[in-house]
JSON list of C-alpha atoms in Angstrom, two decimals:
[
{"chain": "N", "resi": 1, "resn": "UNK", "atom": "CA", "xyz": [118.71, -16.42, -78.48]},
{"chain": "N", "resi": 2, "resn": "UNK", "atom": "CA", "xyz": [121.52, -17.40, -80.04]},
{"chain": "N", "resi": 3, "resn": "UNK", "atom": "CA", "xyz": [124.05, -15.25, -81.98]},
{"chain": "N", "resi": 4, "resn": "UNK", "atom": "CA", "xyz": [124.76, -16.41, -85.62]},
{"chain": "N", "resi": 5, "resn": "UNK", "atom": "CA", "xyz": [128.00, -15.16, -87.47]},
{"chain": "N", "resi": 6, "resn": "UNK", "atom": "CA", "xyz": [128.10, -14.83, -91.43]},
{"chain": "N", "resi": 7, "resn": "UNK", "atom": "CA", "xyz": [130.96, -13.39, -93.94]},
{"chain": "N", "resi": 8, "resn": "UNK", "atom": "CA", "xyz": [129.93, -9.46, -94.49]},
{"chain": "N", "resi": 9, "resn": "UNK", "atom": "CA", "xyz": [130.18, -10.26, -98.41]},
{"chain": "N", "resi": 10, "resn": "UNK", "atom": "CA", "xyz": [130.64, -13.17, -101.47]},
{"chain": "N", "resi": 11, "resn": "UNK", "atom": "CA", "xyz": [130.39, -13.57, -105.01]},
{"chain": "N", "resi": 12, "resn": "UNK", "atom": "CA", "xyz": [129.01, -16.01, -106.91]},
{"chain": "N", "resi": 13, "resn": "UNK", "atom": "CA", "xyz": [128.84, -16.61, -111.04]},
{"chain": "N", "resi": 14, "resn": "UNK", "atom": "CA", "xyz": [125.70, -17.08, -112.64]},
{"chain": "N", "resi": 15, "resn": "UNK", "atom": "CA", "xyz": [124.55, -20.29, -113.25]},
{"chain": "N", "resi": 16, "resn": "UNK", "atom": "CA", "xyz": [126.91, -22.06, -110.28]},
{"chain": "N", "resi": 17, "resn": "UNK", "atom": "CA", "xyz": [125.93, -22.86, -106.98]},
{"chain": "N", "resi": 18, "resn": "UNK", "atom": "CA", "xyz": [125.82, -20.28, -104.35]},
{"chain": "N", "resi": 19, "resn": "UNK", "atom": "CA", "xyz": [127.38, -21.68, -100.56]},
{"chain": "N", "resi": 20, "resn": "UNK", "atom": "CA", "xyz": [126.43, -19.18, -97.64]},
{"chain": "N", "resi": 21, "resn": "UNK", "atom": "CA", "xyz": [127.89, -20.63, -94.70]},
{"chain": "N", "resi": 22, "resn": "UNK", "atom": "CA", "xyz": [126.51, -19.31, -90.80]},
{"chain": "N", "resi": 23, "resn": "UNK", "atom": "CA", "xyz": [127.87, -20.14, -87.63]},
{"chain": "N", "resi": 24, "resn": "UNK", "atom": "CA", "xyz": [125.86, -20.56, -84.55]},
{"chain": "N", "resi": 25, "resn": "UNK", "atom": "CA", "xyz": [127.77, -22.34, -82.06]},
{"chain": "N", "resi": 26, "resn": "UNK", "atom": "CA", "xyz": [125.72, -21.38, -79.46]},
{"chain": "N", "resi": 27, "resn": "UNK", "atom": "CA", "xyz": [122.30, -22.58, -80.66]},
{"chain": "N", "resi": 28, "resn": "UNK", "atom": "CA", "xyz": [120.36, -24.22, -78.32]},
{"chain": "N", "resi": 29, "resn": "UNK", "atom": "CA", "xyz": [118.20, -27.51, -78.83]},
{"chain": "N", "resi": 30, "resn": "UNK", "atom": "CA", "xyz": [115.10, -26.25, -79.45]},
{"chain": "N", "resi": 31, "resn": "UNK", "atom": "CA", "xyz": [116.22, -23.31, -81.53]},
{"chain": "N", "resi": 32, "resn": "UNK", "atom": "CA", "xyz": [115.71, -23.87, -85.27]},
{"chain": "N", "resi": 33, "resn": "UNK", "atom": "CA", "xyz": [117.81, -22.09, -88.23]},
{"chain": "N", "resi": 34, "resn": "UNK", "atom": "CA", "xyz": [116.15, -19.32, -90.53]},
{"chain": "N", "resi": 35, "resn": "UNK", "atom": "CA", "xyz": [117.47, -17.73, -93.99]},
{"chain": "N", "resi": 36, "resn": "UNK", "atom": "CA", "xyz": [115.56, -14.83, -94.98]},
{"chain": "N", "resi": 37, "resn": "UNK", "atom": "CA", "xyz": [116.98, -12.72, -97.74]},
{"chain": "N", "resi": 38, "resn": "UNK", "atom": "CA", "xyz": [116.39, -9.00, -98.42]},
{"chain": "N", "resi": 39, "resn": "UNK", "atom": "CA", "xyz": [116.47, -7.87, -102.08]},
{"chain": "N", "resi": 40, "resn": "UNK", "atom": "CA", "xyz": [117.54, -4.01, -102.51]},
{"chain": "N", "resi": 41, "resn": "UNK", "atom": "CA", "xyz": [115.06, -2.60, -99.78]},
{"chain": "N", "resi": 42, "resn": "UNK", "atom": "CA", "xyz": [112.72, -4.66, -100.53]},
{"chain": "N", "resi": 43, "resn": "UNK", "atom": "CA", "xyz": [111.04, -6.54, -97.76]},
{"chain": "N", "resi": 44, "resn": "UNK", "atom": "CA", "xyz": [113.18, -10.01, -96.04]},
{"chain": "N", "resi": 45, "resn": "UNK", "atom": "CA", "xyz": [111.81, -12.82, -97.83]},
{"chain": "N", "resi": 46, "resn": "UNK", "atom": "CA", "xyz": [111.62, -16.03, -95.80]},
{"chain": "N", "resi": 47, "resn": "UNK", "atom": "CA", "xyz": [113.71, -18.77, -97.72]},
{"chain": "N", "resi": 48, "resn": "UNK", "atom": "CA", "xyz": [113.84, -21.90, -95.66]},
{"chain": "N", "resi": 49, "resn": "UNK", "atom": "CA", "xyz": [114.62, -22.83, -92.14]},
{"chain": "N", "resi": 50, "resn": "UNK", "atom": "CA", "xyz": [115.54, -26.11, -90.41]},
{"chain": "N", "resi": 51, "resn": "UNK", "atom": "CA", "xyz": [116.37, -28.24, -86.77]},
{"chain": "N", "resi": 52, "resn": "UNK", "atom": "CA", "xyz": [119.01, -30.50, -87.61]},
{"chain": "N", "resi": 53, "resn": "UNK", "atom": "CA", "xyz": [118.34, -32.59, -90.76]},
{"chain": "N", "resi": 54, "resn": "UNK", "atom": "CA", "xyz": [119.34, -31.02, -94.00]},
{"chain": "N", "resi": 55, "resn": "UNK", "atom": "CA", "xyz": [115.77, -28.95, -95.53]},
{"chain": "N", "resi": 56, "resn": "UNK", "atom": "CA", "xyz": [115.28, -28.46, -99.47]},
{"chain": "N", "resi": 57, "resn": "UNK", "atom": "CA", "xyz": [112.68, -26.43, -101.13]},
{"chain": "N", "resi": 58, "resn": "UNK", "atom": "CA", "xyz": [111.89, -24.60, -104.58]},
{"chain": "N", "resi": 59, "resn": "UNK", "atom": "CA", "xyz": [114.07, -22.24, -103.39]},
{"chain": "N", "resi": 60, "resn": "UNK", "atom": "CA", "xyz": [117.12, -23.66, -101.61]},
{"chain": "N", "resi": 61, "resn": "UNK", "atom": "CA", "xyz": [118.39, -25.89, -99.75]},
{"chain": "N", "resi": 62, "resn": "UNK", "atom": "CA", "xyz": [119.97, -26.14, -96.08]},
{"chain": "N", "resi": 63, "resn": "UNK", "atom": "CA", "xyz": [122.55, -28.36, -94.73]},
{"chain": "N", "resi": 64, "resn": "UNK", "atom": "CA", "xyz": [122.88, -27.86, -90.98]},
{"chain": "N", "resi": 65, "resn": "UNK", "atom": "CA", "xyz": [125.72, -30.21, -89.06]},
{"chain": "N", "resi": 66, "resn": "UNK", "atom": "CA", "xyz": [125.41, -32.76, -87.21]},
{"chain": "N", "resi": 67, "resn": "UNK", "atom": "CA", "xyz": [126.71, -30.86, -84.05]},
{"chain": "N", "resi": 68, "resn": "UNK", "atom": "CA", "xyz": [124.22, -27.95, -85.53]},
{"chain": "N", "resi": 69, "resn": "UNK", "atom": "CA", "xyz": [127.19, -25.20, -84.61]},
{"chain": "N", "resi": 70, "resn": "UNK", "atom": "CA", "xyz": [126.57, -24.54, -88.20]},
{"chain": "N", "resi": 71, "resn": "UNK", "atom": "CA", "xyz": [124.97, -24.31, -91.46]},
{"chain": "N", "resi": 72, "resn": "UNK", "atom": "CA", "xyz": [124.97, -23.73, -95.26]},
{"chain": "N", "resi": 73, "resn": "UNK", "atom": "CA", "xyz": [122.52, -22.27, -97.43]},
{"chain": "N", "resi": 74, "resn": "UNK", "atom": "CA", "xyz": [123.04, -23.60, -100.92]},
{"chain": "N", "resi": 75, "resn": "UNK", "atom": "CA", "xyz": [121.01, -21.51, -103.82]},
{"chain": "N", "resi": 76, "resn": "UNK", "atom": "CA", "xyz": [122.04, -24.62, -106.91]},
{"chain": "N", "resi": 77, "resn": "UNK", "atom": "CA", "xyz": [121.82, -22.40, -109.79]},
{"chain": "N", "resi": 78, "resn": "UNK", "atom": "CA", "xyz": [122.58, -18.64, -108.59]},
{"chain": "N", "resi": 79, "resn": "UNK", "atom": "CA", "xyz": [120.77, -16.05, -110.89]},
{"chain": "N", "resi": 80, "resn": "UNK", "atom": "CA", "xyz": [121.37, -12.41, -111.01]},
{"chain": "N", "resi": 81, "resn": "UNK", "atom": "CA", "xyz": [117.88, -12.21, -109.79]},
{"chain": "N", "resi": 82, "resn": "UNK", "atom": "CA", "xyz": [119.32, -13.98, -106.22]},
{"chain": "N", "resi": 83, "resn": "UNK", "atom": "CA", "xyz": [121.69, -10.46, -105.58]},
{"chain": "N", "resi": 84, "resn": "UNK", "atom": "CA", "xyz": [120.76, -9.71, -101.79]},
{"chain": "N", "resi": 85, "resn": "UNK", "atom": "CA", "xyz": [121.67, -9.95, -98.17]},
{"chain": "N", "resi": 86, "resn": "UNK", "atom": "CA", "xyz": [121.41, -12.84, -96.85]},
{"chain": "N", "resi": 87, "resn": "UNK", "atom": "CA", "xyz": [120.59, -13.16, -93.26]},
{"chain": "N", "resi": 88, "resn": "UNK", "atom": "CA", "xyz": [120.68, -16.78, -91.01]},
{"chain": "N", "resi": 89, "resn": "UNK", "atom": "CA", "xyz": [118.93, -15.98, -87.91]},
{"chain": "N", "resi": 90, "resn": "UNK", "atom": "CA", "xyz": [118.37, -18.46, -84.86]},
{"chain": "N", "resi": 91, "resn": "UNK", "atom": "CA", "xyz": [115.11, -18.82, -83.11]},
{"chain": "N", "resi": 92, "resn": "UNK", "atom": "CA", "xyz": [112.77, -20.68, -80.77]},
{"chain": "N", "resi": 93, "resn": "UNK", "atom": "CA", "xyz": [111.07, -23.65, -82.92]},
{"chain": "N", "resi": 94, "resn": "UNK", "atom": "CA", "xyz": [107.18, -24.26, -83.03]},
{"chain": "N", "resi": 95, "resn": "UNK", "atom": "CA", "xyz": [107.29, -25.79, -79.62]},
{"chain": "N", "resi": 96, "resn": "UNK", "atom": "CA", "xyz": [108.95, -24.01, -77.55]},
{"chain": "N", "resi": 97, "resn": "UNK", "atom": "CA", "xyz": [107.18, -21.72, -74.44]},
{"chain": "N", "resi": 98, "resn": "UNK", "atom": "CA", "xyz": [108.49, -18.52, -76.13]},
{"chain": "N", "resi": 99, "resn": "UNK", "atom": "CA", "xyz": [105.55, -16.34, -76.73]},
{"chain": "N", "resi": 100, "resn": "UNK", "atom": "CA", "xyz": [107.27, -14.37, -79.43]},
{"chain": "N", "resi": 101, "resn": "UNK", "atom": "CA", "xyz": [108.25, -14.71, -82.92]},
{"chain": "N", "resi": 102, "resn": "UNK", "atom": "CA", "xyz": [110.82, -11.62, -83.19]},
{"chain": "N", "resi": 103, "resn": "UNK", "atom": "CA", "xyz": [113.24, -11.62, -85.33]},
{"chain": "N", "resi": 104, "resn": "UNK", "atom": "CA", "xyz": [116.72, -10.63, -84.14]},
{"chain": "N", "resi": 105, "resn": "UNK", "atom": "CA", "xyz": [118.95, -10.07, -88.04]},
{"chain": "N", "resi": 106, "resn": "UNK", "atom": "CA", "xyz": [122.35, -9.77, -87.64]},
{"chain": "N", "resi": 107, "resn": "UNK", "atom": "CA", "xyz": [124.57, -7.42, -90.60]},
{"chain": "N", "resi": 108, "resn": "UNK", "atom": "CA", "xyz": [123.77, -11.01, -92.88]},
{"chain": "N", "resi": 109, "resn": "UNK", "atom": "CA", "xyz": [125.60, -11.56, -96.24]},
{"chain": "N", "resi": 110, "resn": "UNK", "atom": "CA", "xyz": [125.61, -9.50, -98.97]},
{"chain": "N", "resi": 111, "resn": "UNK", "atom": "CA", "xyz": [125.50, -11.98, -101.87]},
{"chain": "N", "resi": 112, "resn": "UNK", "atom": "CA", "xyz": [126.64, -10.73, -105.47]},
{"chain": "N", "resi": 113, "resn": "UNK", "atom": "CA", "xyz": [126.13, -12.88, -108.65]},
{"chain": "N", "resi": 114, "resn": "UNK", "atom": "CA", "xyz": [128.06, -11.81, -111.27]},
{"chain": "N", "resi": 115, "resn": "UNK", "atom": "CA", "xyz": [127.49, -12.58, -115.34]},
{"chain": "W", "resi": 1, "resn": "UNK", "atom": "CA", "xyz": [103.91, -11.11, -103.14]},
{"chain": "W", "resi": 2, "resn": "UNK", "atom": "CA", "xyz": [103.67, -12.30, -99.53]},
{"chain": "W", "resi": 3, "resn": "UNK", "atom": "CA", "xyz": [100.58, -11.28, -98.90]},
{"chain": "W", "resi": 4, "resn": "UNK", "atom": "CA", "xyz": [101.10, -8.78, -96.10]},
{"chain": "W", "resi": 5, "resn": "UNK", "atom": "CA", "xyz": [100.48, -4.99, -97.35]},
{"chain": "W", "resi": 6, "resn": "UNK", "atom": "CA", "xyz": [101.72, -1.49, -96.46]},
{"chain": "W", "resi": 7, "resn": "UNK", "atom": "CA", "xyz": [100.68, 2.08, -97.04]},
{"chain": "W", "resi": 8, "resn": "UNK", "atom": "CA", "xyz": [101.94, 4.29, -97.72]},
{"chain": "W", "resi": 9, "resn": "UNK", "atom": "CA", "xyz": [104.95, 3.35, -99.74]},
{"chain": "W", "resi": 10, "resn": "UNK", "atom": "CA", "xyz": [106.62, 6.44, -99.26]},
{"chain": "W", "resi": 11, "resn": "UNK", "atom": "CA", "xyz": [106.26, 9.20, -96.16]},
{"chain": "W", "resi": 12, "resn": "UNK", "atom": "CA", "xyz": [108.09, 12.66, -96.57]},
{"chain": "W", "resi": 13, "resn": "UNK", "atom": "CA", "xyz": [107.23, 14.54, -93.58]},
{"chain": "W", "resi": 14, "resn": "UNK", "atom": "CA", "xyz": [108.95, 17.65, -91.17]},
{"chain": "W", "resi": 15, "resn": "UNK", "atom": "CA", "xyz": [110.37, 17.00, -87.39]},
{"chain": "W", "resi": 16, "resn": "UNK", "atom": "CA", "xyz": [108.18, 17.60, -85.25]},
{"chain": "W", "resi": 17, "resn": "UNK", "atom": "CA", "xyz": [105.71, 15.94, -86.86]},
{"chain": "W", "resi": 18, "resn": "UNK", "atom": "CA", "xyz": [103.11, 12.82, -86.02]},
{"chain": "W", "resi": 19, "resn": "UNK", "atom": "CA", "xyz": [102.68, 10.06, -89.02]},
{"chain": "W", "resi": 20, "resn": "UNK", "atom": "CA", "xyz": [100.37, 6.75, -88.86]},
{"chain": "W", "resi": 21, "resn": "UNK", "atom": "CA", "xyz": [101.88, 4.02, -91.05]},
{"chain": "W", "resi": 22, "resn": "UNK", "atom": "CA", "xyz": [99.68, 0.88, -91.68]},
{"chain": "W", "resi": 23, "resn": "UNK", "atom": "CA", "xyz": [100.03, -2.88, -92.26]},
{"chain": "W", "resi": 24, "resn": "UNK", "atom": "CA", "xyz": [97.39, -5.62, -93.48]},
{"chain": "W", "resi": 25, "resn": "UNK", "atom": "CA", "xyz": [98.27, -9.07, -92.50]},
{"chain": "W", "resi": 26, "resn": "UNK", "atom": "CA", "xyz": [98.01, -12.07, -94.90]},
{"chain": "W", "resi": 27, "resn": "UNK", "atom": "CA", "xyz": [94.85, -13.57, -94.15]},
{"chain": "W", "resi": 28, "resn": "UNK", "atom": "CA", "xyz": [94.15, -15.51, -91.83]},
{"chain": "W", "resi": 29, "resn": "UNK", "atom": "CA", "xyz": [97.34, -14.33, -89.84]},
{"chain": "W", "resi": 30, "resn": "UNK", "atom": "CA", "xyz": [97.25, -12.98, -85.95]},
{"chain": "W", "resi": 31, "resn": "UNK", "atom": "CA", "xyz": [100.36, -12.41, -85.27]},
{"chain": "W", "resi": 32, "resn": "UNK", "atom": "CA", "xyz": [101.50, -8.81, -86.65]},
{"chain": "W", "resi": 33, "resn": "UNK", "atom": "CA", "xyz": [105.19, -7.46, -86.23]},
{"chain": "W", "resi": 34, "resn": "UNK", "atom": "CA", "xyz": [107.29, -4.15, -86.92]},
{"chain": "W", "resi": 35, "resn": "UNK", "atom": "CA", "xyz": [110.76, -3.79, -87.99]},
{"chain": "W", "resi": 36, "resn": "UNK", "atom": "CA", "xyz": [112.97, -0.74, -88.37]},
{"chain": "W", "resi": 37, "resn": "UNK", "atom": "CA", "xyz": [115.45, -0.53, -91.03]},
{"chain": "W", "resi": 38, "resn": "UNK", "atom": "CA", "xyz": [118.13, 2.51, -90.41]},
{"chain": "W", "resi": 39, "resn": "UNK", "atom": "CA", "xyz": [121.28, 2.48, -92.59]},
{"chain": "W", "resi": 40, "resn": "UNK", "atom": "CA", "xyz": [123.41, 2.64, -89.19]},
{"chain": "W", "resi": 41, "resn": "UNK", "atom": "CA", "xyz": [121.26, 0.10, -87.09]},
{"chain": "W", "resi": 42, "resn": "UNK", "atom": "CA", "xyz": [120.10, -2.61, -89.67]},
{"chain": "W", "resi": 43, "resn": "UNK", "atom": "CA", "xyz": [116.90, -4.41, -89.18]},
{"chain": "W", "resi": 44, "resn": "UNK", "atom": "CA", "xyz": [115.41, -4.24, -85.37]},
{"chain": "W", "resi": 45, "resn": "UNK", "atom": "CA", "xyz": [112.38, -5.40, -84.46]},
{"chain": "W", "resi": 46, "resn": "UNK", "atom": "CA", "xyz": [109.97, -2.64, -82.59]},
{"chain": "W", "resi": 47, "resn": "UNK", "atom": "CA", "xyz": [106.95, -4.19, -81.06]},
{"chain": "W", "resi": 48, "resn": "UNK", "atom": "CA", "xyz": [104.63, -7.42, -81.66]},
{"chain": "W", "resi": 49, "resn": "UNK", "atom": "CA", "xyz": [101.09, -7.97, -81.70]},
{"chain": "W", "resi": 50, "resn": "UNK", "atom": "CA", "xyz": [98.70, -10.54, -81.52]},
{"chain": "W", "resi": 51, "resn": "UNK", "atom": "CA", "xyz": [95.16, -10.93, -81.92]},
{"chain": "W", "resi": 52, "resn": "UNK", "atom": "CA", "xyz": [94.90, -7.10, -80.70]},
{"chain": "W", "resi": 53, "resn": "UNK", "atom": "CA", "xyz": [96.89, -7.83, -77.83]},
{"chain": "W", "resi": 54, "resn": "UNK", "atom": "CA", "xyz": [100.82, -6.35, -77.12]},
{"chain": "W", "resi": 55, "resn": "UNK", "atom": "CA", "xyz": [103.04, -9.39, -76.83]},
{"chain": "W", "resi": 56, "resn": "UNK", "atom": "CA", "xyz": [106.63, -8.25, -76.97]},
{"chain": "W", "resi": 57, "resn": "UNK", "atom": "CA", "xyz": [108.57, -5.38, -77.17]},
{"chain": "W", "resi": 58, "resn": "UNK", "atom": "CA", "xyz": [111.92, -4.48, -79.02]},
{"chain": "W", "resi": 59, "resn": "UNK", "atom": "CA", "xyz": [113.75, -0.90, -79.34]},
{"chain": "W", "resi": 60, "resn": "UNK", "atom": "CA", "xyz": [110.83, 0.88, -79.30]},
{"chain": "W", "resi": 61, "resn": "UNK", "atom": "CA", "xyz": [110.88, 4.51, -79.01]},
{"chain": "W", "resi": 62, "resn": "UNK", "atom": "CA", "xyz": [108.16, 5.55, -76.21]},
{"chain": "W", "resi": 63, "resn": "UNK", "atom": "CA", "xyz": [107.37, 8.36, -79.31]},
{"chain": "W", "resi": 64, "resn": "UNK", "atom": "CA", "xyz": [106.07, 5.26, -81.02]},
{"chain": "W", "resi": 65, "resn": "UNK", "atom": "CA", "xyz": [103.35, 3.31, -80.72]},
{"chain": "W", "resi": 66, "resn": "UNK", "atom": "CA", "xyz": [101.25, 0.81, -82.14]},
{"chain": "W", "resi": 67, "resn": "UNK", "atom": "CA", "xyz": [97.96, -0.86, -82.21]},
{"chain": "W", "resi": 68, "resn": "UNK", "atom": "CA", "xyz": [96.12, -3.91, -83.51]},
{"chain": "W", "resi": 69, "resn": "UNK", "atom": "CA", "xyz": [92.64, -3.26, -84.06]},
{"chain": "W", "resi": 70, "resn": "UNK", "atom": "CA", "xyz": [89.88, -6.04, -84.46]},
{"chain": "W", "resi": 71, "resn": "UNK", "atom": "CA", "xyz": [89.98, -6.74, -88.17]},
{"chain": "W", "resi": 72, "resn": "UNK", "atom": "CA", "xyz": [93.94, -7.54, -87.35]},
{"chain": "W", "resi": 73, "resn": "UNK", "atom": "CA", "xyz": [95.13, -4.90, -89.17]},
{"chain": "W", "resi": 74, "resn": "UNK", "atom": "CA", "xyz": [97.84, -2.97, -87.40]},
{"chain": "W", "resi": 75, "resn": "UNK", "atom": "CA", "xyz": [99.21, 1.05, -87.17]},
{"chain": "W", "resi": 76, "resn": "UNK", "atom": "CA", "xyz": [102.41, 2.27, -86.05]},
{"chain": "W", "resi": 77, "resn": "UNK", "atom": "CA", "xyz": [102.42, 5.65, -84.94]},
{"chain": "W", "resi": 78, "resn": "UNK", "atom": "CA", "xyz": [105.33, 8.13, -84.99]},
{"chain": "W", "resi": 79, "resn": "UNK", "atom": "CA", "xyz": [105.14, 11.33, -83.18]},
{"chain": "W", "resi": 80, "resn": "UNK", "atom": "CA", "xyz": [107.45, 14.03, -82.30]},
{"chain": "W", "resi": 81, "resn": "UNK", "atom": "CA", "xyz": [109.67, 13.13, -85.66]},
{"chain": "W", "resi": 82, "resn": "UNK", "atom": "CA", "xyz": [113.25, 13.62, -85.56]},
{"chain": "W", "resi": 83, "resn": "UNK", "atom": "CA", "xyz": [116.09, 13.21, -88.42]},
{"chain": "W", "resi": 84, "resn": "UNK", "atom": "CA", "xyz": [117.09, 10.19, -87.45]},
{"chain": "W", "resi": 85, "resn": "UNK", "atom": "CA", "xyz": [113.20, 8.30, -87.32]},
{"chain": "W", "resi": 86, "resn": "UNK", "atom": "CA", "xyz": [114.00, 8.55, -91.01]},
{"chain": "W", "resi": 87, "resn": "UNK", "atom": "CA", "xyz": [114.19, 4.73, -92.21]},
{"chain": "W", "resi": 88, "resn": "UNK", "atom": "CA", "xyz": [112.31, 1.54, -93.99]},
{"chain": "W", "resi": 89, "resn": "UNK", "atom": "CA", "xyz": [109.50, 0.60, -91.64]},
{"chain": "W", "resi": 90, "resn": "UNK", "atom": "CA", "xyz": [108.75, -2.97, -92.32]},
{"chain": "W", "resi": 91, "resn": "UNK", "atom": "CA", "xyz": [105.41, -5.00, -91.14]},
{"chain": "W", "resi": 92, "resn": "UNK", "atom": "CA", "xyz": [105.48, -9.05, -90.89]},
{"chain": "W", "resi": 93, "resn": "UNK", "atom": "CA", "xyz": [102.87, -11.29, -90.34]},
{"chain": "W", "resi": 94, "resn": "UNK", "atom": "CA", "xyz": [102.95, -14.71, -88.91]},
{"chain": "W", "resi": 95, "resn": "UNK", "atom": "CA", "xyz": [99.93, -17.41, -88.36]},
{"chain": "W", "resi": 96, "resn": "UNK", "atom": "CA", "xyz": [99.72, -18.03, -84.61]},
{"chain": "W", "resi": 97, "resn": "UNK", "atom": "CA", "xyz": [102.22, -16.73, -81.65]},
{"chain": "W", "resi": 98, "resn": "UNK", "atom": "CA", "xyz": [104.70, -19.65, -81.71]},
{"chain": "W", "resi": 99, "resn": "UNK", "atom": "CA", "xyz": [107.90, -18.68, -81.64]},
{"chain": "W", "resi": 100, "resn": "UNK", "atom": "CA", "xyz": [108.57, -21.10, -84.65]},
{"chain": "W", "resi": 101, "resn": "UNK", "atom": "CA", "xyz": [105.97, -19.38, -86.81]},
{"chain": "W", "resi": 102, "resn": "UNK", "atom": "CA", "xyz": [107.33, -18.37, -90.42]},
{"chain": "W", "resi": 103, "resn": "UNK", "atom": "CA", "xyz": [106.96, -14.39, -90.57]},
{"chain": "W", "resi": 104, "resn": "UNK", "atom": "CA", "xyz": [106.22, -12.94, -93.74]},
{"chain": "W", "resi": 105, "resn": "UNK", "atom": "CA", "xyz": [106.83, -9.09, -94.81]},
{"chain": "W", "resi": 106, "resn": "UNK", "atom": "CA", "xyz": [105.45, -6.61, -96.28]},
{"chain": "W", "resi": 107, "resn": "UNK", "atom": "CA", "xyz": [107.21, -4.32, -98.50]},
{"chain": "W", "resi": 108, "resn": "UNK", "atom": "CA", "xyz": [107.58, -1.83, -95.97]},
{"chain": "W", "resi": 109, "resn": "UNK", "atom": "CA", "xyz": [107.43, 1.91, -96.06]},
{"chain": "W", "resi": 110, "resn": "UNK", "atom": "CA", "xyz": [110.35, 4.52, -96.23]},
{"chain": "W", "resi": 111, "resn": "UNK", "atom": "CA", "xyz": [109.81, 7.20, -94.18]},
{"chain": "W", "resi": 112, "resn": "UNK", "atom": "CA", "xyz": [111.66, 10.22, -94.63]},
{"chain": "W", "resi": 113, "resn": "UNK", "atom": "CA", "xyz": [111.91, 13.22, -92.31]},
{"chain": "W", "resi": 114, "resn": "UNK", "atom": "CA", "xyz": [112.95, 16.64, -92.89]}
]
């Protein structure tokens, strides 16, 4: 599984966009980028995932560079409730021959949203 | 609410004891995963079951075992507990076996070994 690199911490002002970067330079062609977050010892929460096209859902947007070696998770209007640890994970996609979906978590980015 | 339930929420026990953690996956999900989160190790994958069968193993100690029952709920058994086993234990479920299936996590069980 490809390794990811994230900054250990970031701050964001409430109401502003939070842009969380992730490097995954060894990602292979059939691997997806997934983002989860964990709010204060709660169970990790799925946010979004993508392969190569930009993706958007009700929670966030995911921008993946053309070479797929990095990505950015965007929370468009951060609130205090978005304060959490954000994990970027690379894993096989739905058509992969891998028969396990285990998630390998790194240290993530602690996002602190400030009033 | 992810739809994954875990019991109990908290568990306090003594060294050398044995405990069982229970997980009910989301309705229709066939895969169950167990993860351990300790302060020094972060979130680590322990084991995966799919439709009753073990599918993948991670950093799971021999003192730990798991199973998935015909109704698809799963139990994680921890025995000969040590202080270092104190951690949050999360269960997650996904629809199938495919590597790309999204996993949904339960609220976790906090285990404290005294």
